[in-house]
Coordinates of C-alpha atoms in Angstrom, one line a residue:
Chain G
M204 CA 8.9 16.5 0.4
V205 CA 9.1 13.7 2.9
N206 CA 11.3 15.8 5.0
Y207 CA 8.8 18.6 5.2
I208 CA 5.9 16.3 5.9
W209 CA 7.8 14.6 8.7
V210 CA 8.8 17.7 10.4
A211 CA 5.3 19.2 9.9
L212 CA 3.5 16.3 11.5
T213 CA 5.9 16.4 14.5
V214 CA 6.0 20.1 15.0
I215 CA 2.3 20.7 14.5
G216 CA 1.6 17.8 16.9
L217 CA 4.0 19.2 19.6
V218 CA 2.8 22.8 19.3
Y219 CA -0.9 21.8 19.3
A220 CA -0.1 19.6 22.5
A221 CA 1.5 22.5 24.2
I222 CA -1.5 24.7 23.6
T223 CA -4.2 22.2 24.4
G224 CA -2.3 20.6 27.3
T225 CA -2.0 17.1 25.8
I226 CA 1.7 16.9 26.4
D227 CA 1.4 13.7 28.6
E228 CA -0.3 11.8 25.7
V229 CA 2.2 13.0 23.3
N230 CA 5.1 11.8 25.6
K231 CA 3.5 8.4 25.6
A232 CA 2.8 8.5 21.9
V233 CA 6.6 9.0 21.1
F234 CA 7.4 5.6 22.8
E235 CA 4.3 3.8 21.6
G236 CA 4.8 4.8 18.0
A237 CA 8.5 3.7 18.1
E238 CA 7.6 0.4 19.6
Q239 CA 4.7 -0.3 17.2
A240 CA 7.2 0.4 14.3
V241 CA 9.7 -2.1 15.6
V242 CA 7.1 -4.7 16.4
L243 CA 5.7 -4.3 12.8
S244 CA 9.2 -4.7 11.3
I245 CA 10.0 -7.8 13.2
G246 CA 6.5 -9.2 12.6
L247 CA 7.3 -8.8 8.9
I248 CA 10.3 -11.0 9.0
S249 CA 8.2 -14.3 8.9
V250 CA 6.3 -13.2 5.8
L251 CA 9.3 -11.7 4.1
V252 CA 11.3 -14.8 4.6
F253 CA 8.6 -17.1 3.4
W254 CA 7.6 -15.2 0.3
L255 CA 11.0 -14.1 -0.8
G256 CA 12.1 -17.8 -0.5
L257 CA 9.2 -18.9 -2.5
M258 CA 9.7 -16.3 -5.1
K259 CA 13.3 -17.3 -5.5
V260 CA 12.1 -20.7 -6.4
A261 CA 9.6 -19.2 -8.8
E262 CA 12.3 -17.1 -10.3
E263 CA 14.7 -20.0 -10.8
A264 CA 11.9 -22.1 -12.4
G265 CA 11.4 -19.3 -14.9
L266 CA 7.9 -18.4 -13.7
L267 CA 8.5 -14.7 -13.2
A268 CA 10.1 -14.4 -16.7
G269 CA 7.0 -16.1 -18.2
L270 CA 4.5 -13.8 -16.5
A271 CA 6.6 -10.8 -17.6
K272 CA 6.5 -12.0 -21.2
L273 CA 2.8 -12.5 -21.1
C274 CA 2.1 -8.8 -20.0
R275 CA 4.9 -7.3 -21.9
P276 CA 2.9 -5.0 -24.2
L277 CA 1.0 -3.4 -21.4
M278 CA 4.0 -3.1 -19.2
S279 CA 6.4 -1.6 -21.6
R280 CA 3.8 1.2 -22.0
L281 CA 3.5 1.8 -18.3
F282 CA 7.2 1.6 -17.7
P283 CA 8.9 2.8 -20.8
D284 CA 12.3 3.2 -19.1
I285 CA 12.7 -0.5 -18.0
P286 CA 14.1 -2.8 -20.7
K287 CA 11.7 -5.5 -21.8
Q288 CA 13.8 -8.4 -20.6
H289 CA 14.6 -6.9 -17.3
P290 CA 13.9 -8.9 -14.1
A291 CA 12.3 -5.8 -12.6
M292 CA 9.3 -6.4 -14.9
G293 CA 8.8 -9.9 -13.4
Y294 CA 8.8 -8.6 -9.8
I295 CA 6.5 -5.7 -10.6
L296 CA 3.9 -8.0 -12.2
S297 CA 4.1 -10.6 -9.4
N298 CA 3.6 -7.7 -6.9
M299 CA 0.6 -6.5 -8.7
T300 CA -0.8 -10.0 -8.9
A301 CA -0.4 -10.5 -5.2
N302 CA -2.2 -7.1 -4.6
L303 CA -5.0 -8.1 -7.0
F304 CA -5.7 -11.1 -4.9
G305 CA -5.5 -9.2 -1.6
L306 CA -2.3 -10.8 -0.5
G307 CA -0.9 -7.7 1.0
N308 CA 1.7 -9.6 3.1
A309 CA 3.0 -11.4 0.0
A310 CA 3.0 -8.2 -2.1
T311 CA 5.4 -6.3 0.2
P312 CA 8.6 -8.4 -0.3
L313 CA 7.9 -8.6 -4.1
G314 CA 7.5 -4.8 -4.3
I315 CA 10.8 -4.3 -2.5
K316 CA 12.6 -6.7 -4.9
A317 CA 11.0 -4.7 -7.8
M318 CA 12.3 -1.5 -6.2
E319 CA 15.8 -3.0 -5.8
Q320 CA 15.9 -3.9 -9.5
M321 CA 14.7 -0.4 -10.5
K322 CA 17.3 1.2 -8.3
L323 CA 20.0 -0.9 -10.2
L324 CA 18.6 0.3 -13.4
H325 CA 18.8 3.9 -12.1
G326 CA 22.6 3.5 -11.4
S327 CA 22.0 2.9 -7.7
Q328 CA 21.2 6.5 -7.1
P329 CA 19.4 7.6 -3.9
T330 CA 16.7 9.4 -6.0
A331 CA 13.4 8.0 -7.3
S332 CA 13.4 7.2 -11.0
R333 CA 10.3 7.7 -13.2
S334 CA 9.4 3.9 -13.1
M335 CA 9.6 3.9 -9.3
I336 CA 7.1 6.7 -9.1
T337 CA 4.7 5.0 -11.5
F338 CA 5.1 1.8 -9.5
L339 CA 4.3 3.5 -6.3
A340 CA 1.4 5.3 -7.7
I341 CA -0.1 2.0 -8.9
N342 CA 0.6 0.4 -5.5
T343 CA -1.1 3.2 -3.4
S344 CA -4.3 2.9 -5.4
S345 CA -4.4 -0.8 -4.6
V346 CA -6.5 -2.8 -7.0
T347 CA -8.0 -5.5 -5.0
L348 CA -10.4 -8.2 -6.4
V349 CA -11.4 -9.5 -3.0
P350 CA -11.2 -7.1 0.0
T351 CA -10.9 -10.0 2.4
T352 CA -10.4 -8.0 5.7
V353 CA -13.3 -5.8 5.1
I354 CA -15.6 -8.8 4.3
A355 CA -14.4 -10.4 7.5
I356 CA -15.4 -7.3 9.6
R357 CA -18.8 -7.1 7.9
M358 CA -19.4 -10.8 8.7
T359 CA -18.4 -10.2 12.3
Y360 CA -21.2 -7.5 12.6
H361 CA -23.8 -9.8 11.0
S362 CA -24.1 -8.0 7.6
E363 CA -27.0 -9.4 5.5
S364 CA -24.7 -9.4 2.6
P365 CA -21.0 -9.1 3.6
T366 CA -19.8 -9.3 0.0
E367 CA -22.1 -6.8 -1.4
I368 CA -19.3 -4.1 -1.3
V369 CA -17.0 -6.1 -3.6
G370 CA -18.5 -4.6 -6.8
V371 CA -18.5 -1.0 -5.6
T372 CA -15.0 -1.4 -4.1
L373 CA -13.7 -2.7 -7.5
A374 CA -15.3 0.3 -9.3
A375 CA -13.8 2.8 -6.9
T376 CA -10.3 1.2 -7.0
L377 CA -10.4 1.0 -10.8
I378 CA -11.2 4.8 -11.0
S379 CA -8.4 5.6 -8.6
L380 CA -5.9 3.3 -10.5
I381 CA -6.6 5.0 -13.7
S382 CA -6.4 8.4 -12.2
A383 CA -3.1 7.5 -10.5
I384 CA -1.6 6.5 -13.8
L385 CA -2.9 9.8 -15.5
I386 CA -1.7 11.9 -12.5
D387 CA 1.7 10.1 -12.7
R388 CA 1.9 10.8 -16.5
Y389 CA 1.2 14.4 -16.0
F390 CA 4.0 14.8 -13.4
A391 CA 6.5 12.8 -15.5
H392 CA 5.8 15.1 -18.5
R393 CA 6.2 18.2 -16.4
R394 CA 9.5 16.9 -15.1
M395 CA 10.8 16.2 -18.6
R396 CA 9.9 19.7 -19.7
R397 CA 12.2 21.2 -17.0
Chain O
M52 CA -15.4 -15.3 -4.1
I53 CA -14.2 -15.7 -0.5
A54 CA -13.8 -19.5 -1.0
F55 CA -11.7 -18.5 -4.0
S56 CA -9.5 -16.1 -2.2
T57 CA -8.7 -18.6 0.6
L58 CA -7.8 -21.1 -2.1
I59 CA -5.4 -18.9 -3.9
I60 CA -2.6 -19.0 -1.3
P61 CA -2.4 -22.9 -1.2
L62 CA -2.7 -23.1 -5.0
L63 CA 0.1 -20.6 -5.5
I64 CA 2.5 -22.3 -3.1
G65 CA 1.7 -25.8 -4.4
G66 CA 1.8 -24.7 -8.0
I67 CA 5.2 -23.0 -7.8
L68 CA 6.8 -25.8 -5.9
L69 CA 5.5 -28.5 -8.3
F70 CA 6.4 -26.5 -11.4
A71 CA 9.9 -25.8 -10.0
T72 CA 10.4 -29.5 -9.2
W73 CA 9.4 -30.4 -12.8
K74 CA 12.0 -27.8 -14.0
R75 CA 14.6 -29.5 -11.8
V76 CA 15.2 -26.5 -9.6
P77 CA 16.9 -27.3 -6.2
T78 CA 13.8 -25.9 -4.5
Y79 CA 14.7 -26.1 -0.9
E80 CA 18.2 -24.7 -1.3
M81 CA 16.8 -21.8 -3.4
F82 CA 14.0 -21.2 -0.8
V83 CA 16.6 -20.8 1.9
E84 CA 18.7 -18.6 -0.2
G85 CA 15.8 -16.2 -1.1
G86 CA 14.6 -16.3 2.6
K87 CA 17.9 -15.0 3.8
E88 CA 17.2 -11.7 2.1
G89 CA 14.0 -11.3 4.0
I90 CA 15.7 -11.1 7.3
Q91 CA 18.0 -8.3 6.2
M92 CA 15.2 -6.5 4.5
A93 CA 13.0 -6.4 7.7
F94 CA 15.9 -4.9 9.7
S95 CA 16.7 -2.3 7.1
I96 CA 13.0 -1.0 7.3
I97 CA 13.1 -0.3 11.0
P98 CA 14.5 3.2 11.1
F99 CA 12.2 4.4 8.3
L100 CA 9.1 3.1 10.1
V101 CA 10.1 4.3 13.5
G102 CA 10.6 7.8 12.2
M103 CA 7.3 7.9 10.4
M104 CA 5.2 6.2 13.0
V105 CA 6.5 8.3 15.9
A106 CA 5.6 11.5 13.9
I107 CA 2.1 10.1 13.1
S108 CA 1.6 9.0 16.7
I109 CA 2.5 12.6 18.0
F110 CA 0.2 14.1 15.4
R111 CA -2.7 12.0 16.6
A112 CA -2.2 12.0 20.3
S113 CA -1.8 15.8 20.5
G114 CA -5.4 16.1 19.2
A115 CA -4.3 18.1 16.1
M116 CA -5.7 15.3 13.9
D117 CA -9.2 15.7 15.4
A118 CA -9.1 19.4 15.2
I119 CA -8.5 19.3 11.5
T120 CA -11.2 16.7 11.1
Q121 CA -13.7 19.1 12.8
L122 CA -12.6 22.0 10.7
L123 CA -13.3 20.1 7.5
Q124 CA -16.6 18.5 8.6
P125 CA -19.0 21.5 7.8
V126 CA -17.5 21.9 4.3
L127 CA -17.9 18.1 3.5
A128 CA -21.4 18.0 4.9
L129 CA -22.4 20.5 2.2
V130 CA -21.6 18.1 -0.6
G131 CA -23.4 15.2 1.1
V132 CA -20.4 13.4 2.7
P133 CA -21.5 12.1 6.2
A134 CA -19.2 13.8 8.8
E135 CA -18.7 10.4 10.4
V136 CA -16.4 9.2 7.7
V137 CA -14.2 12.2 7.5
P138 CA -11.7 11.0 10.1
L139 CA -11.4 7.7 8.2
A140 CA -10.7 9.5 5.0
L141 CA -8.0 11.5 6.6
I142 CA -6.3 8.6 8.4
R143 CA -6.6 6.1 5.5
P144 CA -3.4 7.2 3.7
I145 CA -1.5 7.6 7.0
S146 CA -2.0 4.5 9.0
G147 CA -3.5 1.1 7.8
T148 CA -4.2 -0.2 11.4
A149 CA -5.8 3.0 12.6
A150 CA -8.0 3.1 9.4
L151 CA -8.9 -0.5 10.0
G152 CA -9.9 0.3 13.6
M153 CA -12.0 3.3 12.5
T154 CA -13.8 1.2 9.9
S155 CA -14.6 -1.6 12.4
D156 CA -15.8 1.2 14.7
L157 CA -18.1 2.8 12.1
I158 CA -19.5 -0.6 11.1
A159 CA -20.1 -1.5 14.7
Q160 CA -21.8 1.8 15.4
F161 CA -24.0 2.3 12.3
G162 CA -24.4 -1.3 11.2
P163 CA -22.7 -2.9 8.1
D164 CA -25.7 -2.4 5.9
S165 CA -26.2 1.2 6.7
F166 CA -25.0 4.0 4.1
I167 CA -22.0 4.9 6.5
G168 CA -21.2 1.2 7.0
R169 CA -21.1 0.5 3.3
L170 CA -19.2 3.7 2.5
A171 CA -16.6 2.9 5.2
S172 CA -16.2 -0.6 3.8
T173 CA -15.6 0.8 0.3
M174 CA -13.2 3.4 1.4
Q175 CA -11.2 0.8 3.4
G176 CA -11.1 -1.5 0.6
S177 CA -10.4 0.8 -2.3
T178 CA -7.2 2.6 -1.3
D179 CA -4.0 1.6 0.4
T180 CA -1.8 3.3 3.1
T181 CA 0.2 5.6 0.9
F182 CA 2.7 6.6 3.6
Y183 CA 3.3 3.0 4.5
V184 CA 4.0 1.9 0.9
L185 CA 6.3 4.9 0.4
T186 CA 8.1 4.4 3.6
V187 CA 8.7 0.5 3.3
Y188 CA 9.3 0.4 -0.4
F189 CA 11.7 3.3 -0.7
G190 CA 13.1 2.8 2.8
A191 CA 14.2 -0.8 2.1
V192 CA 16.2 0.1 -1.0
G193 CA 17.5 3.3 0.4
I194 CA 15.7 5.9 -1.9
K195 CA 16.2 9.2 -0.1
K196 CA 14.7 11.7 -2.7
M197 CA 11.1 10.6 -3.4
G198 CA 10.5 12.9 -6.4
D199 CA 6.8 13.4 -7.1
A200 CA 5.9 10.0 -5.5
M201 CA 4.1 11.4 -2.5
K202 CA 2.2 14.0 -4.4
V203 CA 1.0 11.5 -7.0
G204 CA 0.1 9.0 -4.3
L205 CA -2.0 11.4 -2.3
L206 CA -3.8 12.8 -5.3
A207 CA -4.7 9.3 -6.3
D208 CA -6.0 8.7 -2.9
L209 CA -8.2 11.8 -3.0
V210 CA -9.7 10.7 -6.3
G211 CA -10.2 7.2 -4.9
L212 CA -12.0 8.5 -1.8
I213 CA -14.3 10.8 -4.0
A214 CA -14.9 7.7 -6.3
A215 CA -15.9 5.6 -3.3
I216 CA -18.4 8.3 -2.1
V217 CA -19.9 8.7 -5.6
V218 CA -20.1 5.0 -6.5
V219 CA -21.6 4.1 -3.1
S220 CA -24.2 7.0 -3.4
I221 CA -25.2 5.7 -6.9
V222 CA -25.4 2.0 -6.1
F223 CA -27.0 2.0 -2.7

Protein backbone atom coordinates (compact mmCIF):
# COMPACT_ATOMS: atom_id res chain seq x y z
CA MET A 1 0.00 0.00 0.00
CA VAL A 2 2.65 2.52 1.01
CA ASN A 3 4.65 1.58 -2.09
CA TYR A 4 1.77 2.52 -4.37
CA ILE A 5 0.98 5.77 -2.56
CA TRP A 6 4.62 6.79 -2.60
CA VAL A 7 5.02 6.16 -6.32
CA ALA A 8 1.61 7.73 -7.08
CA LEU A 9 2.42 10.96 -5.24
CA THR A 10 5.76 11.26 -7.02
CA VAL A 11 4.67 10.26 -10.53
CA ILE A 12 1.42 12.26 -10.52
CA GLY A 13 3.43 15.27 -9.33
CA LEU A 14 6.07 14.81 -12.04
CA VAL A 15 3.56 14.30 -14.85
CA TYR A 16 1.41 17.22 -13.70
CA ALA A 17 4.50 19.43 -13.52
CA ALA A 18 5.53 18.41 -17.05
CA ILE A 19 2.09 19.33 -18.38
CA THR A 20 1.67 22.62 -16.54
CA GLY A 21 5.30 23.72 -16.73
CA THR A 22 6.08 23.74 -13.01
CA ILE A 23 9.19 21.57 -13.38
CA ASP A 24 11.41 24.29 -11.86
CA GLU A 25 9.34 24.31 -8.67
CA VAL A 26 9.42 20.51 -8.55
CA ASN A 27 13.20 20.45 -8.91
CA LYS A 28 13.47 22.78 -5.96
CA ALA A 29 10.91 20.75 -4.00
CA VAL A 30 13.01 17.56 -4.27
CA PHE A 31 15.92 19.12 -2.43
CA GLU A 32 13.80 21.12 -0.01
CA GLY A 33 11.72 18.08 0.95
CA ALA A 34 14.82 16.00 1.61
CA GLU A 35 16.42 18.76 3.64
CA GLN A 36 13.27 19.32 5.71
CA ALA A 37 13.12 15.61 6.51
CA VAL A 38 16.72 15.52 7.75
CA VAL A 39 16.31 18.73 9.75
CA LEU A 40 13.17 17.27 11.32
CA SER A 41 14.92 14.00 12.24
CA ILE A 42 17.93 15.77 13.72
CA GLY A 43 15.61 18.13 15.57
CA LEU A 44 13.92 15.10 17.09
CA ILE A 45 17.18 13.95 18.74
CA SER A 46 16.82 16.34 21.69
CA VAL A 47 13.27 15.28 22.55
CA LEU A 48 13.92 11.61 21.86
CA VAL A 49 16.98 11.54 24.12
CA PHE A 50 15.29 13.44 26.94
CA TRP A 51 11.97 11.58 27.01
CA LEU A 52 13.44 8.13 26.42
CA GLY A 53 15.90 8.83 29.23
CA LEU A 54 13.13 9.93 31.57
CA MET A 55 10.93 7.00 30.59
CA LYS A 56 13.75 4.57 31.33
CA VAL A 57 13.80 6.04 34.85
CA ALA A 58 10.01 5.69 35.09
CA GLU A 59 10.21 2.12 33.86
CA GLU A 60 12.91 1.17 36.40
CA ALA A 61 10.81 2.70 39.17
CA GLY A 62 7.88 0.48 38.16
CA LEU A 63 5.66 3.38 37.05
CA LEU A 64 4.88 2.00 33.60
CA ALA A 65 3.94 -1.38 35.02
CA GLY A 66 1.66 0.35 37.53
CA LEU A 67 -0.07 2.38 34.86
CA ALA A 68 -0.56 -0.73 32.74
CA LYS A 69 -2.05 -2.63 35.68
CA LEU A 70 -4.53 0.19 36.29
CA CYS A 71 -5.90 0.16 32.74
CA ARG A 72 -5.58 -3.58 32.15
CA PRO A 73 -9.28 -4.45 31.64
CA LEU A 74 -9.74 -1.87 28.89
CA MET A 75 -6.37 -2.52 27.26
CA SER A 76 -6.64 -6.28 27.02
CA ARG A 77 -9.90 -5.77 25.16
CA LEU A 78 -8.33 -3.31 22.71
CA PHE A 79 -5.17 -5.37 22.26
CA PRO A 80 -6.20 -9.00 22.64
CA ASP A 81 -2.93 -10.38 21.25
CA ILE A 82 -0.65 -8.66 23.78
CA PRO A 83 -0.10 -10.65 27.02
CA LYS A 84 -1.41 -8.75 30.05
CA GLN A 85 1.96 -8.40 31.79
CA HIS A 86 3.92 -7.45 28.67
CA PRO A 87 5.96 -4.20 28.74
CA ALA A 88 4.33 -3.15 25.44
CA MET A 89 1.16 -2.32 27.40
CA GLY A 90 3.02 0.17 29.59
CA TYR A 91 4.52 1.97 26.61
CA ILE A 92 1.21 2.06 24.74
CA LEU A 93 -0.47 3.60 27.77
CA SER A 94 2.20 6.21 28.39
CA ASN A 95 2.09 7.13 24.71
CA MET A 96 -1.68 7.61 24.93
CA THR A 97 -1.35 9.66 28.11
CA ALA A 98 1.24 11.94 26.48
CA ASN A 99 -1.05 12.40 23.45
CA LEU A 100 -4.00 13.13 25.71
CA PHE A 101 -2.14 16.06 27.26
CA GLY A 102 -0.98 17.32 23.87
CA LEU A 103 2.66 16.39 24.46
CA GLY A 104 3.17 15.24 20.90
CA ASN A 105 6.95 15.41 21.20
CA ALA A 106 6.97 13.24 24.28
CA ALA A 107 4.51 10.82 22.71
CA THR A 108 6.66 9.94 19.69
CA PRO A 109 9.55 8.17 21.50
CA LEU A 110 7.06 6.28 23.67
CA GLY A 111 5.11 5.22 20.60
CA ILE A 112 8.28 3.94 18.97
CA LYS A 113 9.17 1.95 22.12
CA ALA A 114 5.69 0.44 22.08
CA MET A 115 6.18 -0.52 18.42
CA GLU A 116 9.52 -2.14 19.23
CA GLN A 117 7.93 -4.30 21.92
CA MET A 118 5.04 -5.27 19.64
CA LYS A 119 7.52 -6.20 16.93
CA LEU A 120 9.29 -8.54 19.36
CA LEU A 121 5.92 -10.09 20.22
CA HIS A 122 5.32 -10.61 16.53
CA GLY A 123 8.54 -12.61 16.13
CA SER A 124 10.47 -9.60 14.77
CA GLN A 125 8.78 -9.92 11.39
CA PRO A 126 8.79 -6.91 9.04
CA THR A 127 4.99 -7.01 8.78
CA ALA A 128 2.51 -5.07 10.91
CA SER A 129 0.66 -7.15 13.52
CA ARG A 130 -2.94 -6.68 14.53
CA SER A 131 -2.05 -4.76 17.70
CA MET A 132 0.32 -2.46 15.75
CA ILE A 133 -2.49 -1.49 13.39
CA THR A 134 -4.88 -0.86 16.29
CA PHE A 135 -2.21 1.23 18.00
CA LEU A 136 -1.66 3.34 14.88
CA ALA A 137 -5.40 3.79 14.31
CA ILE A 138 -5.77 5.17 17.83
CA ASN A 139 -2.74 7.40 17.35
CA THR A 140 -3.83 8.95 14.08
CA SER A 141 -7.17 9.99 15.54
CA SER A 142 -5.22 11.82 18.28
CA VAL A 143 -7.36 12.36 21.36
CA THR A 144 -6.16 15.67 22.81
CA LEU A 145 -7.58 17.31 25.93
CA VAL A 146 -5.94 20.66 25.23
CA PRO A 147 -5.00 21.55 21.64
CA THR A 148 -2.28 23.94 22.85
CA THR A 149 -0.89 24.94 19.45
CA VAL A 150 -4.29 25.87 18.05
CA ILE A 151 -5.15 27.89 21.16
CA ALA A 152 -1.84 29.71 20.84
CA ILE A 153 -2.59 30.63 17.20
CA ARG A 154 -6.07 31.84 18.16
CA MET A 155 -4.56 34.03 20.88
CA THR A 156 -2.08 35.51 18.41
CA TYR A 157 -4.99 36.63 16.22
CA HIS A 158 -6.89 38.19 19.15
CA SER A 159 -9.74 35.72 19.46
CA GLU A 160 -12.41 36.81 21.95
CA SER A 161 -12.38 33.28 23.34
CA PRO A 162 -9.29 31.32 22.27
CA THR A 163 -10.32 28.22 24.23
CA GLU A 164 -13.93 28.01 23.00
CA ILE A 165 -12.90 25.31 20.50
CA VAL A 166 -11.69 22.91 23.22
CA GLY A 167 -15.14 21.37 23.68
CA VAL A 168 -15.93 20.87 20.00
CA THR A 169 -12.42 19.57 19.32
CA LEU A 170 -12.81 16.99 22.07
CA ALA A 171 -16.19 15.92 20.69
CA ALA A 172 -14.84 15.59 17.14
CA THR A 173 -11.75 13.73 18.27
CA LEU A 174 -13.78 11.29 20.38
CA ILE A 175 -16.03 10.51 17.42
CA SER A 176 -12.96 9.89 15.26
CA LEU A 177 -11.37 7.71 17.98
CA ILE A 178 -14.43 5.52 18.33
CA SER A 179 -14.75 5.16 14.57
CA ALA A 180 -11.01 4.39 14.27
CA ILE A 181 -11.44 1.52 16.73
CA LEU A 182 -14.56 0.26 14.91
CA ILE A 183 -12.93 0.51 11.47
CA ASP A 184 -9.86 -1.31 12.81
CA ARG A 185 -12.06 -4.06 14.24
CA TYR A 186 -13.80 -4.44 10.90
CA PHE A 187 -10.51 -4.87 9.03
CA ALA A 188 -9.13 -7.25 11.67
CA HIS A 189 -12.17 -9.50 11.32
CA ARG A 190 -11.95 -9.37 7.56
CA ARG A 191 -8.29 -10.46 7.73
CA MET A 192 -9.13 -13.35 10.01
CA ARG A 193 -11.83 -14.68 7.72
CA ARG A 194 -9.33 -14.97 4.87
CA MET B 1 -7.02 24.60 31.08
CA ILE B 2 -3.95 26.25 29.51
CA ALA B 3 -2.39 26.78 32.93
CA PHE B 4 -2.98 23.11 33.57
CA SER B 5 -1.29 21.98 30.39
CA THR B 6 1.78 24.12 31.02
CA LEU B 7 2.02 22.58 34.49
CA ILE B 8 1.80 19.02 33.27
CA ILE B 9 5.36 18.73 31.93
CA PRO B 10 7.16 20.02 35.06
CA LEU B 11 4.86 17.87 37.24
CA LEU B 12 5.60 14.80 35.15
CA ILE B 13 9.38 15.30 35.24
CA GLY B 14 9.50 16.13 38.95
CA GLY B 15 7.09 13.37 39.88
CA ILE B 16 8.95 10.65 38.01
CA LEU B 17 12.35 11.68 39.38
CA LEU B 18 11.18 11.93 43.00
CA PHE B 19 9.28 8.64 42.85
CA ALA B 20 12.27 6.87 41.26
CA THR B 21 14.62 8.25 43.91
CA TRP B 22 12.26 6.99 46.62
CA LYS B 23 12.34 3.57 44.90
CA ARG B 24 16.19 3.74 44.97
CA VAL B 25 16.58 3.74 41.19
CA PRO B 26 20.00 5.04 40.00
CA THR B 27 18.18 7.86 38.21
CA TYR B 28 20.98 9.61 36.33
CA GLU B 29 22.57 6.39 35.09
CA MET B 30 19.20 5.09 33.89
CA PHE B 31 18.44 8.42 32.20
CA VAL B 32 21.72 8.25 30.23
CA GLU B 33 21.12 4.64 29.29
CA GLY B 34 17.63 5.36 27.99
CA GLY B 35 18.75 8.53 26.22
CA LYS B 36 21.36 6.68 24.17
CA GLU B 37 18.56 4.84 22.39
CA GLY B 38 17.09 8.18 21.34
CA ILE B 39 20.11 9.08 19.20
CA GLN B 40 20.03 5.81 17.31
CA MET B 41 16.27 6.12 16.84
CA ALA B 42 16.48 9.60 15.32
CA PHE B 43 19.01 8.42 12.75
CA SER B 44 17.04 5.33 11.81
CA ILE B 45 13.99 7.48 10.93
CA ILE B 46 15.87 9.66 8.39
CA PRO B 47 15.49 7.54 5.21
CA PHE B 48 11.77 6.97 5.84
CA LEU B 49 11.09 10.67 6.33
CA VAL B 50 13.23 11.74 3.37
CA GLY B 51 11.37 9.38 1.03
CA MET B 52 7.91 10.44 2.14
CA MET B 53 8.60 14.15 2.41
CA VAL B 54 10.23 14.40 -1.03
CA ALA B 55 7.19 12.70 -2.61
CA ILE B 56 4.80 15.05 -0.81
CA SER B 57 6.90 18.10 -1.75
CA ILE B 58 6.84 17.09 -5.43
CA PHE B 59 3.09 16.54 -5.29
CA ARG B 60 2.46 19.95 -3.76
CA ALA B 61 5.00 21.96 -5.76
CA SER B 62 3.73 20.58 -9.09
CA GLY B 63 0.31 22.11 -8.46
CA ALA B 64 -1.43 18.71 -8.54
CA MET B 65 -2.55 19.22 -4.93
CA ASP B 66 -4.28 22.51 -5.79
CA ALA B 67 -5.90 20.98 -8.86
CA ILE B 68 -7.48 18.18 -6.84
CA THR B 69 -8.70 20.70 -4.29
CA GLN B 70 -10.41 22.74 -6.99
CA LEU B 71 -12.03 19.64 -8.44
CA LEU B 72 -13.52 18.74 -5.06
CA GLN B 73 -14.71 22.22 -4.10
CA PRO B 74 -18.06 22.31 -5.97
CA VAL B 75 -19.08 18.92 -4.58
CA LEU B 76 -18.30 19.94 -0.99
CA ALA B 77 -20.00 23.31 -1.34
CA LEU B 78 -23.23 21.37 -2.00
CA VAL B 79 -23.17 19.86 1.49
CA GLY B 80 -22.35 23.16 3.15
CA VAL B 81 -18.60 22.81 3.57
CA PRO B 82 -16.86 26.13 2.91
CA ALA B 83 -14.49 25.71 -0.03
CA GLU B 84 -11.77 27.54 1.90
CA VAL B 85 -11.20 24.63 4.30
CA VAL B 86 -10.88 21.97 1.57
CA PRO B 87 -7.10 22.33 1.14
CA LEU B 88 -6.69 22.04 4.91
CA ALA B 89 -8.77 18.87 5.01
CA LEU B 90 -6.65 17.33 2.25
CA ILE B 91 -3.27 18.31 3.67
CA ARG B 92 -4.04 17.47 7.32
CA PRO B 93 -3.18 13.73 7.09
CA ILE B 94 -0.16 14.42 4.86
CA SER B 95 1.82 17.19 6.49
CA GLY B 96 1.48 18.53 10.03
CA THR B 97 3.52 21.67 9.45
CA ALA B 98 1.73 22.48 6.19
CA ALA B 99 -1.64 22.02 7.93
CA LEU B 100 -0.55 24.26 10.77
CA GLY B 101 0.48 26.89 8.24
CA MET B 102 -2.91 26.66 6.49
CA THR B 103 -4.81 26.86 9.79
CA SER B 104 -2.93 30.00 10.81
CA ASP B 105 -3.53 31.42 7.34
CA LEU B 106 -7.31 30.77 7.50
CA ILE B 107 -7.52 32.23 11.01
CA ALA B 108 -5.57 35.32 9.95
CA GLN B 109 -7.73 35.78 6.86
CA PHE B 110 -11.22 35.19 8.28
CA GLY B 111 -10.66 35.87 11.98
CA PRO B 112 -10.45 33.31 14.79
CA ASP B 113 -14.10 33.77 15.77
CA SER B 114 -15.57 33.30 12.29
CA PHE B 115 -17.18 30.02 11.23
CA ILE B 116 -14.20 29.18 9.02
CA GLY B 117 -11.77 30.15 11.79
CA ARG B 118 -13.50 27.89 14.31
CA LEU B 119 -13.82 25.05 11.83
CA ALA B 120 -10.13 25.26 10.88
CA SER B 121 -9.15 25.30 14.58
CA THR B 122 -11.25 22.22 15.27
CA MET B 123 -9.98 20.33 12.23
CA GLN B 124 -6.38 21.09 13.15
CA GLY B 125 -6.92 19.93 16.74
CA SER B 126 -8.98 16.82 16.19
CA THR B 127 -6.87 14.69 13.82
CA ASP B 128 -3.21 13.86 13.56
CA THR B 129 -0.79 13.62 10.64
CA THR B 130 -1.47 10.03 9.64
CA PHE B 131 1.40 9.77 7.15
CA TYR B 132 3.89 11.11 9.69
CA VAL B 133 2.73 8.72 12.41
CA LEU B 134 2.88 5.79 9.99
CA THR B 135 6.30 6.73 8.62
CA VAL B 136 7.95 7.44 11.95
CA TYR B 137 6.45 4.64 14.06
CA PHE B 138 6.80 1.89 11.47
CA GLY B 139 10.04 3.28 10.07
CA ALA B 140 11.83 3.36 13.40
CA VAL B 141 11.28 -0.35 14.05
CA GLY B 142 11.61 -1.49 10.43
CA ILE B 143 8.06 -2.55 9.60
CA LYS B 144 7.95 -2.81 5.81
CA LYS B 145 4.46 -4.23 5.25
CA MET B 146 1.85 -1.92 6.75
CA GLY B 147 -1.16 -4.18 6.35
CA ASP B 148 -4.41 -2.26 6.71
CA ALA B 149 -2.82 0.48 8.83
CA MET B 150 -2.99 3.21 6.20
CA LYS B 151 -6.56 2.39 5.14
CA VAL B 152 -7.75 2.43 8.74
CA GLY B 153 -5.89 5.66 9.50
CA LEU B 154 -7.19 7.54 6.49
CA LEU B 155 -10.79 6.35 6.96
CA ALA B 156 -10.63 7.48 10.59
CA ASP B 157 -9.31 10.86 9.41
CA LEU B 158 -12.25 11.21 7.05
CA VAL B 159 -14.73 10.48 9.85
CA GLY B 160 -12.87 12.94 12.09
CA LEU B 161 -13.09 15.72 9.51
CA ILE B 162 -16.79 15.11 8.92
CA ALA B 163 -17.33 15.06 12.69
CA ALA B 164 -15.50 18.39 13.01
CA ILE B 165 -17.73 19.99 10.37
CA VAL B 166 -20.95 18.60 11.88
CA VAL B 167 -20.07 19.45 15.49
CA VAL B 168 -18.93 22.99 14.66
CA SER B 169 -22.09 23.58 12.58
CA ILE B 170 -24.30 22.46 15.47
CA VAL B 171 -22.51 24.30 18.28
CA PHE B 172 -21.76 27.66 16.65
